[in-house]
Amino acid sequence: AQKVTQAQTEISVVEKEDVTLDCVYETRDTTYYLFWYKQPPSGELVFLIRRNSFDEQNEISGRYSWNFQKSTSSFNFTITASQVVDSAVYFCALARNQFYFGTGTSLTVIP
Amino acid sequence: GAGVSQTPSNKVTEKGKYVELRCDPISGHTALYWYRQSLGQGPEFLIYFQGTGAADDSGLPNDRFFAVRPEGSVSTLKIQRTERGDSAVYLCASSPSGGGSYEQYFGPGTRLTVT
């Protein structure tokens, strides 16, 4: 069975703090893809990153970084020096043919 | 270029009625997905098209739900005998190919309210 768990339902941080959003997944497949999407208050899902199961190299893009660890089936997302514009719901997803989304983490950055 | 578009943006219908929701994917994208998102939840997979055919329809909740993509571009999600539990935001996404190897580009969604 495929499953994505985002245990943090809501997180609030003060602007400029760092924050990590957790994602744990379950799959029996050896080849799969992991994604993070952002859903701002406007509602439209925005793609952030895609990783395949054979590439555990961590990635940094500006203030965003991702830590993929197959040993713990985790794909965590860190925002450094958070800003108010980062306030949104963030979804982690696992894909093989169809996509399985977690329930999302609502991040509020307080000015 | 143009992104994924969905029409209507909002649809209010009475219980028992039939509704059609339309999705226009990004030009050239062969894969098209439909999802349903309830408040406070992540998108729930409904169906995935590769070209004109449904490659995976295992997420359709029952036979009241049906989707088509006759020319491999525009897709229509059809819901018969709507129920109040069908109220949700219906999202469409497209990607250059299927199988999870590409990111999906999402449309703004259609908010369906069944009264």
PDB file of N, CA and C in Angstrom, chain A:
ATOM      1  N   ALA A   1       0.842  -1.192   0.000  1.00  0.00           N
ATOM      2  CA  ALA A   1       0.000   0.000   0.000  1.00  0.00           C
ATOM      3  C   ALA A   1       0.881   1.247   0.000  1.00  0.00           C
ATOM      4  N   GLN A   2       0.380   2.268  -0.658  1.00  0.00           N
ATOM      5  CA  GLN A   2       1.112   3.529  -0.726  1.00  0.00           C
ATOM      6  C   GLN A   2       0.469   4.510   0.253  1.00  0.00           C
ATOM      7  N   LYS A   3       1.280   5.208   0.998  1.00  0.00           N
ATOM      8  CA  LYS A   3       0.738   6.134   1.981  1.00  0.00           C
ATOM      9  C   LYS A   3       1.735   7.235   2.268  1.00  0.00           C
ATOM     10  N   VAL A   4       1.219   8.429   2.486  1.00  0.00           N
ATOM     11  CA  VAL A   4       2.056   9.567   2.866  1.00  0.00           C
ATOM     12  C   VAL A   4       1.507  10.149   4.162  1.00  0.00           C
ATOM     13  N   THR A   5       2.369  10.339   5.124  1.00  0.00           N
ATOM     14  CA  THR A   5       1.954  10.879   6.412  1.00  0.00           C
ATOM     15  C   THR A   5       2.657  12.202   6.687  1.00  0.00           C
ATOM     16  N   GLN A   6       1.864  13.215   6.916  1.00  0.00           N
ATOM     17  CA  GLN A   6       2.384  14.515   7.353  1.00  0.00           C
ATOM     18  C   GLN A   6       1.789  14.742   8.738  1.00  0.00           C
ATOM     19  N   ALA A   7       2.563  14.419   9.732  1.00  0.00           N
ATOM     20  CA  ALA A   7       2.041  14.402  11.097  1.00  0.00           C
ATOM     21  C   ALA A   7       1.733  15.797  11.640  1.00  0.00           C
ATOM     22  N   GLN A   8       2.425  16.794  11.114  1.00  0.00           N
ATOM     23  CA  GLN A   8       2.204  18.164  11.587  1.00  0.00           C
ATOM     24  C   GLN A   8       1.007  18.760  10.849  1.00  0.00           C
ATOM     25  N   THR A   9      -0.053  19.018  11.568  1.00  0.00           N
ATOM     26  CA  THR A   9      -1.237  19.579  10.930  1.00  0.00           C
ATOM     27  C   THR A   9      -1.074  21.080  10.726  1.00  0.00           C
ATOM     28  N   GLU A  10      -0.617  21.751  11.774  1.00  0.00           N
ATOM     29  CA  GLU A  10      -0.450  23.200  11.712  1.00  0.00           C
ATOM     30  C   GLU A  10       0.847  23.582  12.409  1.00  0.00           C
ATOM     31  N   ILE A  11       1.552  24.534  11.819  1.00  0.00           N
ATOM     32  CA  ILE A  11       2.767  25.073  12.430  1.00  0.00           C
ATOM     33  C   ILE A  11       2.718  26.591  12.328  1.00  0.00           C
ATOM     34  N   SER A  12       3.098  27.258  13.411  1.00  0.00           N
ATOM     35  CA  SER A  12       3.238  28.714  13.387  1.00  0.00           C
ATOM     36  C   SER A  12       4.657  29.077  13.786  1.00  0.00           C
ATOM     37  N   VAL A  13       5.258  29.954  13.024  1.00  0.00           N
ATOM     38  CA  VAL A  13       6.598  30.428  13.342  1.00  0.00           C
ATOM     39  C   VAL A  13       6.609  31.946  13.190  1.00  0.00           C
ATOM     40  N   VAL A  14       7.586  32.555  13.831  1.00  0.00           N
ATOM     41  CA  VAL A  14       7.774  33.988  13.678  1.00  0.00           C
ATOM     42  C   VAL A  14       8.699  34.216  12.494  1.00  0.00           C
ATOM     43  N   GLU A  15       8.430  35.246  11.774  1.00  0.00           N
ATOM     44  CA  GLU A  15       9.244  35.566  10.587  1.00  0.00           C
ATOM     45  C   GLU A  15      10.732  35.501  10.918  1.00  0.00           C
ATOM     46  N   LYS A  16      11.483  34.948   9.950  1.00  0.00           N
ATOM     47  CA  LYS A  16      12.935  34.765  10.004  1.00  0.00           C
ATOM     48  C   LYS A  16      13.350  33.491  10.739  1.00  0.00           C
ATOM     49  N   GLU A  17      12.413  32.824  11.377  1.00  0.00           N
ATOM     50  CA  GLU A  17      12.751  31.532  11.973  1.00  0.00           C
ATOM     51  C   GLU A  17      12.852  30.473  10.880  1.00  0.00           C
ATOM     52  N   ASP A  18      13.618  29.412  11.154  1.00  0.00           N
ATOM     53  CA  ASP A  18      13.668  28.267  10.267  1.00  0.00           C
ATOM     54  C   ASP A  18      12.555  27.304  10.669  1.00  0.00           C
ATOM     55  N   VAL A  19      12.040  26.577   9.694  1.00  0.00           N
ATOM     56  CA  VAL A  19      10.971  25.610   9.995  1.00  0.00           C
ATOM     57  C   VAL A  19      11.146  24.384   9.110  1.00  0.00           C
ATOM     58  N   THR A  20      10.910  23.207   9.691  1.00  0.00           N
ATOM     59  CA  THR A  20      11.003  21.950   8.944  1.00  0.00           C
ATOM     60  C   THR A  20       9.651  21.264   8.933  1.00  0.00           C
ATOM     61  N   LEU A  21       9.219  20.899   7.743  1.00  0.00           N
ATOM     62  CA  LEU A  21       7.969  20.174   7.553  1.00  0.00           C
ATOM     63  C   LEU A  21       8.300  18.715   7.292  1.00  0.00           C
ATOM     64  N   ASP A  22       7.684  17.842   8.065  1.00  0.00           N
ATOM     65  CA  ASP A  22       8.016  16.415   7.981  1.00  0.00           C
ATOM     66  C   ASP A  22       7.113  15.676   7.005  1.00  0.00           C
ATOM     67  N   CYS A  23       7.697  14.679   6.354  1.00  0.00           N
ATOM     68  CA  CYS A  23       6.940  13.814   5.453  1.00  0.00           C
ATOM     69  C   CYS A  23       7.510  12.404   5.560  1.00  0.00           C
ATOM     70  N   VAL A  24       6.644  11.456   5.863  1.00  0.00           N
ATOM     71  CA  VAL A  24       7.032  10.051   5.931  1.00  0.00           C
ATOM     72  C   VAL A  24       6.151   9.287   4.953  1.00  0.00           C
ATOM     73  N   TYR A  25       6.744   8.391   4.200  1.00  0.00           N
ATOM     74  CA  TYR A  25       5.961   7.681   3.190  1.00  0.00           C
ATOM     75  C   TYR A  25       6.103   6.173   3.339  1.00  0.00           C
ATOM     76  N   GLU A  26       5.175   5.449   2.750  1.00  0.00           N
ATOM     77  CA  GLU A  26       5.200   3.995   2.735  1.00  0.00           C
ATOM     78  C   GLU A  26       4.965   3.524   1.307  1.00  0.00           C
ATOM     79  N   THR A  27       5.811   2.624   0.850  1.00  0.00           N
ATOM     80  CA  THR A  27       5.630   2.009  -0.455  1.00  0.00           C
ATOM     81  C   THR A  27       6.428   0.736  -0.528  1.00  0.00           C
ATOM     82  N   ARG A  28       5.976  -0.214  -1.339  1.00  0.00           N
ATOM     83  CA  ARG A  28       6.736  -1.437  -1.565  1.00  0.00           C
ATOM     84  C   ARG A  28       7.514  -1.350  -2.875  1.00  0.00           C
ATOM     85  N   ASP A  29       7.261  -0.295  -3.639  1.00  0.00           N
ATOM     86  CA  ASP A  29       7.954  -0.129  -4.908  1.00  0.00           C
ATOM     87  C   ASP A  29       9.403   0.280  -4.669  1.00  0.00           C
ATOM     88  N   THR A  30      10.266  -0.128  -5.573  1.00  0.00           N
ATOM     89  CA  THR A  30      11.667   0.301  -5.489  1.00  0.00           C
ATOM     90  C   THR A  30      11.887   1.554  -6.321  1.00  0.00           C
ATOM     91  N   THR A  31      11.028   1.768  -7.302  1.00  0.00           N
ATOM     92  CA  THR A  31      11.098   2.983  -8.119  1.00  0.00           C
ATOM     93  C   THR A  31       9.858   3.822  -7.839  1.00  0.00           C
ATOM     94  N   TYR A  32      10.076   5.008  -7.394  1.00  0.00           N
ATOM     95  CA  TYR A  32       8.962   5.913  -7.092  1.00  0.00           C
ATOM     96  C   TYR A  32       9.491   7.334  -7.101  1.00  0.00           C
ATOM     97  N   TYR A  33       8.560   8.269  -6.991  1.00  0.00           N
ATOM     98  CA  TYR A  33       8.913   9.691  -7.027  1.00  0.00           C
ATOM     99  C   TYR A  33       8.261  10.382  -5.841  1.00  0.00           C
ATOM    100  N   LEU A  34       8.932  11.359  -5.325  1.00  0.00           N
ATOM    101  CA  LEU A  34       8.430  12.147  -4.206  1.00  0.00           C
ATOM    102  C   LEU A  34       8.348  13.606  -4.610  1.00  0.00           C
ATOM    103  N   PHE A  35       7.313  14.263  -4.128  1.00  0.00           N
ATOM    104  CA  PHE A  35       7.059  15.656  -4.513  1.00  0.00           C
ATOM    105  C   PHE A  35       6.692  16.481  -3.281  1.00  0.00           C
ATOM    106  N   TRP A  36       6.935  17.774  -3.392  1.00  0.00           N
ATOM    107  CA  TRP A  36       6.354  18.754  -2.487  1.00  0.00           C
ATOM    108  C   TRP A  36       5.622  19.788  -3.325  1.00  0.00           C
ATOM    109  N   TYR A  37       4.408  20.125  -2.845  1.00  0.00           N
ATOM    110  CA  TYR A  37       3.607  21.168  -3.462  1.00  0.00           C
ATOM    111  C   TYR A  37       3.216  22.182  -2.397  1.00  0.00           C
ATOM    112  N   LYS A  38       3.031  23.418  -2.841  1.00  0.00           N
ATOM    113  CA  LYS A  38       2.569  24.504  -1.970  1.00  0.00           C
ATOM    114  C   LYS A  38       1.182  24.927  -2.429  1.00  0.00           C
ATOM    115  N   GLN A  39       0.271  25.094  -1.477  1.00  0.00           N
ATOM    116  CA  GLN A  39      -1.070  25.573  -1.801  1.00  0.00           C
ATOM    117  C   GLN A  39      -1.315  26.854  -1.009  1.00  0.00           C
ATOM    118  N   PRO A  40      -1.088  28.013  -1.640  1.00  0.00           N
ATOM    119  CA  PRO A  40      -1.321  29.293  -0.960  1.00  0.00           C
ATOM    120  C   PRO A  40      -2.811  29.533  -0.769  1.00  0.00           C
ATOM    121  N   PRO A  41      -3.162  30.576  -0.039  1.00  0.00           N
ATOM    122  CA  PRO A  41      -4.587  30.868   0.187  1.00  0.00           C
ATOM    123  C   PRO A  41      -5.391  30.991  -1.102  1.00  0.00           C
ATOM    124  N   SER A  42      -4.759  31.356  -2.188  1.00  0.00           N
ATOM    125  CA  SER A  42      -5.479  31.465  -3.465  1.00  0.00           C
ATOM    126  C   SER A  42      -5.976  30.114  -3.947  1.00  0.00           C
ATOM    127  N   GLY A  43      -5.370  29.039  -3.461  1.00  0.00           N
ATOM    128  CA  GLY A  43      -5.902  27.707  -3.725  1.00  0.00           C
ATOM    129  C   GLY A  43      -5.187  26.866  -4.755  1.00  0.00           C
ATOM    130  N   GLU A  44      -4.419  27.460  -5.652  1.00  0.00           N
ATOM    131  CA  GLU A  44      -3.812  26.677  -6.719  1.00  0.00           C
ATOM    132  C   GLU A  44      -2.520  26.018  -6.248  1.00  0.00           C
ATOM    133  N   LEU A  45      -2.402  24.732  -6.478  1.00  0.00           N
ATOM    134  CA  LEU A  45      -1.216  23.981  -6.058  1.00  0.00           C
ATOM    135  C   LEU A  45      -0.024  24.342  -6.929  1.00  0.00           C
ATOM    136  N   VAL A  46       1.097  24.607  -6.288  1.00  0.00           N
ATOM    137  CA  VAL A  46       2.317  25.006  -6.980  1.00  0.00           C
ATOM    138  C   VAL A  46       3.401  23.970  -6.724  1.00  0.00           C
ATOM    139  N   PHE A  47       3.987  23.477  -7.788  1.00  0.00           N
ATOM    140  CA  PHE A  47       5.053  22.478  -7.684  1.00  0.00           C
ATOM    141  C   PHE A  47       6.309  23.104  -7.076  1.00  0.00           C
ATOM    142  N   LEU A  48       6.948  22.376  -6.155  1.00  0.00           N
ATOM    143  CA  LEU A  48       8.192  22.843  -5.549  1.00  0.00           C
ATOM    144  C   LEU A  48       9.376  21.962  -5.941  1.00  0.00           C
ATOM    145  N   ILE A  49       9.233  20.642  -5.790  1.00  0.00           N
ATOM    146  CA  ILE A  49      10.365  19.772  -6.059  1.00  0.00           C
ATOM    147  C   ILE A  49       9.893  18.357  -6.371  1.00  0.00           C
ATOM    148  N   ARG A  50      10.698  17.641  -7.148  1.00  0.00           N
ATOM    149  CA  ARG A  50      10.495  16.219  -7.427  1.00  0.00           C
ATOM    150  C   ARG A  50      11.819  15.490  -7.226  1.00  0.00           C
ATOM    151  N   ARG A  51      11.747  14.327  -6.562  1.00  0.00           N
ATOM    152  CA  ARG A  51      12.925  13.475  -6.410  1.00  0.00           C
ATOM    153  C   ARG A  51      12.554  12.064  -6.822  1.00  0.00           C
ATOM    154  N   ASN A  52      13.482  11.341  -7.448  1.00  0.00           N
ATOM    155  CA  ASN A  52      13.224   9.936  -7.679  1.00  0.00           C
ATOM    156  C   ASN A  52      13.903   9.115  -6.592  1.00  0.00           C
ATOM    157  N   SER A  53      13.461   7.885  -6.482  1.00  0.00           N
ATOM    158  CA  SER A  53      13.874   7.039  -5.358  1.00  0.00           C
ATOM    159  C   SER A  53      15.345   6.656  -5.388  1.00  0.00           C
ATOM    160  N   PHE A  54      15.999   6.881  -6.508  1.00  0.00           N
ATOM    161  CA  PHE A  54      17.413   6.515  -6.602  1.00  0.00           C
ATOM    162  C   PHE A  54      18.344   7.678  -6.338  1.00  0.00           C
ATOM    163  N   ASP A  55      17.779   8.829  -6.084  1.00  0.00           N
ATOM    164  CA  ASP A  55      18.600  10.013  -5.889  1.00  0.00           C
ATOM    165  C   ASP A  55      18.375  10.566  -4.493  1.00  0.00           C
ATOM    166  N   GLU A  56      19.245  10.203  -3.571  1.00  0.00           N
ATOM    167  CA  GLU A  56      19.096  10.656  -2.197  1.00  0.00           C
ATOM    168  C   GLU A  56      19.870  11.926  -1.909  1.00  0.00           C
ATOM    169  N   GLN A  57      20.414  12.522  -2.918  1.00  0.00           N
ATOM    170  CA  GLN A  57      21.167  13.751  -2.707  1.00  0.00           C
ATOM    171  C   GLN A  57      20.237  14.856  -2.241  1.00  0.00           C
ATOM    172  N   ASN A  58      20.629  15.528  -1.192  1.00  0.00           N
ATOM    173  CA  ASN A  58      19.811  16.629  -0.699  1.00  0.00           C
ATOM    174  C   ASN A  58      19.873  17.794  -1.678  1.00  0.00           C
ATOM    175  N   GLU A  59      18.850  18.614  -1.631  1.00  0.00           N
ATOM    176  CA  GLU A  59      18.780  19.712  -2.592  1.00  0.00           C
ATOM    177  C   GLU A  59      18.468  21.010  -1.876  1.00  0.00           C
ATOM    178  N   ILE A  60      19.082  22.054  -2.376  1.00  0.00           N
ATOM    179  CA  ILE A  60      18.847  23.398  -1.832  1.00  0.00           C
ATOM    180  C   ILE A  60      18.462  24.303  -2.986  1.00  0.00           C
ATOM    181  N   SER A  61      17.405  25.084  -2.755  1.00  0.00           N
ATOM    182  CA  SER A  61      16.986  26.069  -3.742  1.00  0.00           C
ATOM    183  C   SER A  61      16.631  27.341  -2.991  1.00  0.00           C
ATOM    184  N   GLY A  62      17.562  28.251  -2.972  1.00  0.00           N
ATOM    185  CA  GLY A  62      17.326  29.492  -2.226  1.00  0.00           C
ATOM    186  C   GLY A  62      17.140  29.221  -0.753  1.00  0.00           C
ATOM    187  N   ARG A  63      16.003  29.613  -0.215  1.00  0.00           N
ATOM    188  CA  ARG A  63      15.726  29.403   1.216  1.00  0.00           C
ATOM    189  C   ARG A  63      15.143  28.009   1.488  1.00  0.00           C
ATOM    190  N   TYR A  64      14.873  27.268   0.434  1.00  0.00           N
ATOM    191  CA  TYR A  64      14.262  25.945   0.567  1.00  0.00           C
ATOM    192  C   TYR A  64      15.329  24.849   0.493  1.00  0.00           C
ATOM    193  N   SER A  65      15.158  23.828   1.300  1.00  0.00           N
ATOM    194  CA  SER A  65      16.028  22.658   1.191  1.00  0.00           C
ATOM    195  C   SER A  65      15.220  21.417   1.517  1.00  0.00           C
ATOM    196  N   TRP A  66      15.666  20.295   0.951  1.00  0.00           N
ATOM    197  CA  TRP A  66      14.954  19.043   1.133  1.00  0.00           C
ATOM    198  C   TRP A  66      15.939  17.957   1.534  1.00  0.00           C
ATOM    199  N   ASN A  67      15.507  17.133   2.476  1.00  0.00           N
ATOM    200  CA  ASN A  67      16.332  16.043   2.983  1.00  0.00           C
ATOM    201  C   ASN A  67      15.603  14.729   2.742  1.00  0.00           C
ATOM    202  N   PHE A  68      16.139  13.911   1.840  1.00  0.00           N
ATOM    203  CA  PHE A  68      15.532  12.641   1.463  1.00  0.00           C
ATOM    204  C   PHE A  68      16.348  11.523   2.094  1.00  0.00           C
ATOM    205  N   GLN A  69      15.726  10.702   2.924  1.00  0.00           N
ATOM    206  CA  GLN A  69      16.419   9.580   3.550  1.00  0.00           C
ATOM    207  C   GLN A  69      15.597   8.311   3.361  1.00  0.00           C
ATOM    208  N   LYS A  70      16.057   7.435   2.493  1.00  0.00           N
ATOM    209  CA  LYS A  70      15.340   6.187   2.246  1.00  0.00           C
ATOM    210  C   LYS A  70      15.325   5.295   3.475  1.00  0.00           C
ATOM    211  N   SER A  71      16.377   5.364   4.279  1.00  0.00           N
ATOM    212  CA  SER A  71      16.463   4.487   5.454  1.00  0.00           C
ATOM    213  C   SER A  71      15.325   4.724   6.434  1.00  0.00           C
ATOM    214  N   THR A  72      14.828   5.952   6.465  1.00  0.00           N
ATOM    215  CA  THR A  72      13.722   6.280   7.362  1.00  0.00           C
ATOM    216  C   THR A  72      12.449   6.620   6.586  1.00  0.00           C
ATOM    217  N   SER A  73      12.489   6.424   5.259  1.00  0.00           N
ATOM    218  CA  SER A  73      11.334   6.731   4.398  1.00  0.00           C
ATOM    219  C   SER A  73      10.814   8.142   4.664  1.00  0.00           C
ATOM    220  N   SER A  74      11.727   9.073   4.677  1.00  0.00           N
ATOM    221  CA  SER A  74      11.328  10.449   4.961  1.00  0.00           C
ATOM    222  C   SER A  74      11.826  11.400   3.874  1.00  0.00           C
ATOM    223  N   PHE A  75      11.068  12.444   3.680  1.00  0.00           N
ATOM    224  CA  PHE A  75      11.414  13.459   2.680  1.00  0.00           C
ATOM    225  C   PHE A  75      11.001  14.803   3.271  1.00  0.00           C
ATOM    226  N   ASN A  76      11.861  15.337   4.131  1.00  0.00           N
ATOM    227  CA  ASN A  76      11.520  16.537   4.887  1.00  0.00           C
ATOM    228  C   ASN A  76      11.916  17.808   4.155  1.00  0.00           C
ATOM    229  N   PHE A  77      11.194  18.863   4.448  1.00  0.00           N
ATOM    230  CA  PHE A  77      11.323  20.139   3.747  1.00  0.00           C
ATOM    231  C   PHE A  77      11.607  21.230   4.769  1.00  0.00           C
ATOM    232  N   THR A  78      12.687  21.969   4.563  1.00  0.00           N
ATOM    233  CA  THR A  78      13.067  23.041   5.480  1.00  0.00           C
ATOM    234  C   THR A  78      13.042  24.385   4.776  1.00  0.00           C
ATOM    235  N   ILE A  79      12.404  25.338   5.432  1.00  0.00           N
ATOM    236  CA  ILE A  79      12.427  26.722   4.956  1.00  0.00           C
ATOM    237  C   ILE A  79      13.301  27.508   5.917  1.00  0.00           C
ATOM    238  N   THR A  80      14.316  28.134   5.381  1.00  0.00           N
ATOM    239  CA  THR A  80      15.243  28.925   6.184  1.00  0.00           C
ATOM    240  C   THR A  80      14.809  30.388   6.151  1.00  0.00           C
ATOM    241  N   ALA A  81      14.913  31.041   7.281  1.00  0.00           N
ATOM    242  CA  ALA A  81      14.573  32.470   7.365  1.00  0.00           C
ATOM    243  C   ALA A  81      13.181  32.716   6.774  1.00  0.00           C
ATOM    244  N   SER A  82      12.187  32.108   7.385  1.00  0.00           N
ATOM    245  CA  SER A  82      10.828  32.138   6.840  1.00  0.00           C
ATOM    246  C   SER A  82      10.320  33.568   6.653  1.00  0.00           C
ATOM    247  N   GLN A  83       9.418  33.688   5.673  1.00  0.00           N
ATOM    248  CA  GLN A  83       8.803  34.982   5.363  1.00  0.00           C
ATOM    249  C   GLN A  83       7.286  34.816   5.382  1.00  0.00           C
ATOM    250  N   VAL A  84       6.598  35.921   5.511  1.00  0.00           N
ATOM    251  CA  VAL A  84       5.135  35.885   5.549  1.00  0.00           C
ATOM    252  C   VAL A  84       4.567  35.233   4.287  1.00  0.00           C
ATOM    253  N   VAL A  85       5.230  35.449   3.164  1.00  0.00           N
ATOM    254  CA  VAL A  85       4.744  34.872   1.892  1.00  0.00           C
ATOM    255  C   VAL A  85       4.845  33.353   1.872  1.00  0.00           C
ATOM    256  N   ASP A  86       5.554  32.773   2.825  1.00  0.00           N
ATOM    257  CA  ASP A  86       5.643  31.315   2.902  1.00  0.00           C
ATOM    258  C   ASP A  86       4.388  30.708   3.530  1.00  0.00           C
ATOM    259  N   SER A  87       3.535  31.523   4.083  1.00  0.00           N
ATOM    260  CA  SER A  87       2.303  31.020   4.697  1.00  0.00           C
ATOM    261  C   SER A  87       1.451  30.327   3.642  1.00  0.00           C
ATOM    262  N   ALA A  88       1.160  29.055   3.883  1.00  0.00           N
ATOM    263  CA  ALA A  88       0.429  28.248   2.911  1.00  0.00           C
ATOM    264  C   ALA A  88       0.240  26.858   3.515  1.00  0.00           C
ATOM    265  N   VAL A  89      -0.454  26.018   2.766  1.00  0.00           N
ATOM    266  CA  VAL A  89      -0.510  24.596   3.117  1.00  0.00           C
ATOM    267  C   VAL A  89       0.468  23.875   2.200  1.00  0.00           C
ATOM    268  N   TYR A  90       1.294  23.036   2.783  1.00  0.00           N
ATOM    269  CA  TYR A  90       2.313  22.315   2.025  1.00  0.00           C
ATOM    270  C   TYR A  90       1.967  20.825   2.008  1.00  0.00           C
ATOM    271  N   PHE A  91       1.997  20.267   0.812  1.00  0.00           N
ATOM    272  CA  PHE A  91       1.669  18.854   0.640  1.00  0.00           C
ATOM    273  C   PHE A  91       2.881  18.079   0.140  1.00  0.00           C
ATOM    274  N   CYS A  92       3.075  16.926   0.731  1.00  0.00           N
ATOM    275  CA  CYS A  92       4.047  15.958   0.261  1.00  0.00           C
ATOM    276  C   CYS A  92       3.279  14.895  -0.525  1.00  0.00           C
ATOM    277  N   ALA A  93       3.870  14.370  -1.592  1.00  0.00           N
ATOM    278  CA  ALA A  93       3.176  13.374  -2.402  1.00  0.00           C
ATOM    279  C   ALA A  93       4.140  12.295  -2.860  1.00  0.00           C
ATOM    280  N   LEU A  94       3.601  11.096  -3.008  1.00  0.00           N
ATOM    281  CA  LEU A  94       4.338   9.930  -3.497  1.00  0.00           C
ATOM    282  C   LEU A  94       3.699   9.499  -4.798  1.00  0.00           C
ATOM    283  N   ALA A  95       4.504   9.214  -5.807  1.00  0.00           N
ATOM    284  CA  ALA A  95       3.940   8.841  -7.102  1.00  0.00           C
ATOM    285  C   ALA A  95       4.630   7.618  -7.673  1.00  0.00           C
ATOM    286  N   ARG A  96       3.800   6.752  -8.237  1.00  0.00           N
ATOM    287  CA  ARG A  96       4.301   5.652  -9.038  1.00  0.00           C
ATOM    288  C   ARG A  96       3.575   5.745 -10.377  1.00  0.00           C
ATOM    289  N   ASN A  97       2.332   5.452 -10.414  1.00  0.00           N
ATOM    290  CA  ASN A  97       1.476   5.797 -11.545  1.00  0.00           C
ATOM    291  C   ASN A  97       0.522   6.895 -11.114  1.00  0.00           C
ATOM    292  N   GLN A  98      -0.235   6.621 -10.091  1.00  0.00           N
ATOM    293  CA  GLN A  98      -1.064   7.684  -9.537  1.00  0.00           C
ATOM    294  C   GLN A  98      -0.316   8.360  -8.393  1.00  0.00           C
ATOM    295  N   PHE A  99      -0.813   9.501  -8.010  1.00  0.00           N
ATOM    296  CA  PHE A  99      -0.193  10.294  -6.968  1.00  0.00           C
ATOM    297  C   PHE A  99      -0.958  10.104  -5.656  1.00  0.00           C
ATOM    298  N   TYR A 100      -0.198   9.990  -4.566  1.00  0.00           N
ATOM    299  CA  TYR A 100      -0.784   9.895  -3.237  1.00  0.00           C
ATOM    300  C   TYR A 100      -0.291  11.099  -2.434  1.00  0.00           C
ATOM    301  N   PHE A 101      -1.240  11.904  -2.009  1.00  0.00           N
ATOM    302  CA  PHE A 101      -0.900  13.110  -1.263  1.00  0.00           C
ATOM    303  C   PHE A 101      -1.100  12.900   0.224  1.00  0.00           C
ATOM    304  N   GLY A 102      -0.276  13.564   1.027  1.00  0.00           N
ATOM    305  CA  GLY A 102      -0.510  13.621   2.451  1.00  0.00           C
ATOM    306  C   GLY A 102      -1.639  14.592   2.746  1.00  0.00           C
ATOM    307  N   THR A 103      -1.952  14.734   4.017  1.00  0.00           N
ATOM    308  CA  THR A 103      -3.050  15.608   4.412  1.00  0.00           C
ATOM    309  C   THR A 103      -2.630  17.066   4.544  1.00  0.00           C
ATOM    310  N   GLY A 104      -1.343  17.322   4.374  1.00  0.00           N
ATOM    311  CA  GLY A 104      -0.882  18.703   4.347  1.00  0.00           C
ATOM    312  C   GLY A 104      -0.493  19.257   5.703  1.00  0.00           C
ATOM    313  N   THR A 105       0.409  20.218   5.686  1.00  0.00           N
ATOM    314  CA  THR A 105       0.803  20.976   6.875  1.00  0.00           C
ATOM    315  C   THR A 105       0.527  22.438   6.600  1.00  0.00           C
ATOM    316  N   SER A 106      -0.281  23.039   7.448  1.00  0.00           N
ATOM    317  CA  SER A 106      -0.599  24.457   7.299  1.00  0.00           C
ATOM    318  C   SER A 106       0.444  25.280   8.041  1.00  0.00           C
ATOM    319  N   LEU A 107       1.195  26.060   7.300  1.00  0.00           N
ATOM    320  CA  LEU A 107       2.253  26.893   7.882  1.00  0.00           C
ATOM    321  C   LEU A 107       1.799  28.346   7.935  1.00  0.00           C
ATOM    322  N   THR A 108       1.901  28.922   9.109  1.00  0.00           N
ATOM    323  CA  THR A 108       1.622  30.353   9.279  1.00  0.00           C
ATOM    324  C   THR A 108       2.888  31.034   9.753  1.00  0.00           C
ATOM    325  N   VAL A 109       3.320  32.027   9.001  1.00  0.00           N
ATOM    326  CA  VAL A 109       4.484  32.799   9.384  1.00  0.00           C
ATOM    327  C   VAL A 109       3.999  34.153   9.897  1.00  0.00           C
ATOM    328  N   ILE A 110       4.305  34.409  11.150  1.00  0.00           N
ATOM    329  CA  ILE A 110       3.813  35.613  11.821  1.00  0.00           C
ATOM    330  C   ILE A 110       4.835  36.740  11.683  1.00  0.00           C
ATOM    331  N   PRO A 111       4.398  37.904  11.222  1.00  0.00           N
ATOM    332  CA  PRO A 111       5.366  39.006  11.040  1.00  0.00           C
ATOM    333  C   PRO A 111       5.852  39.568  12.364  1.00  0.00           C
TER     334      PRO A 111
END
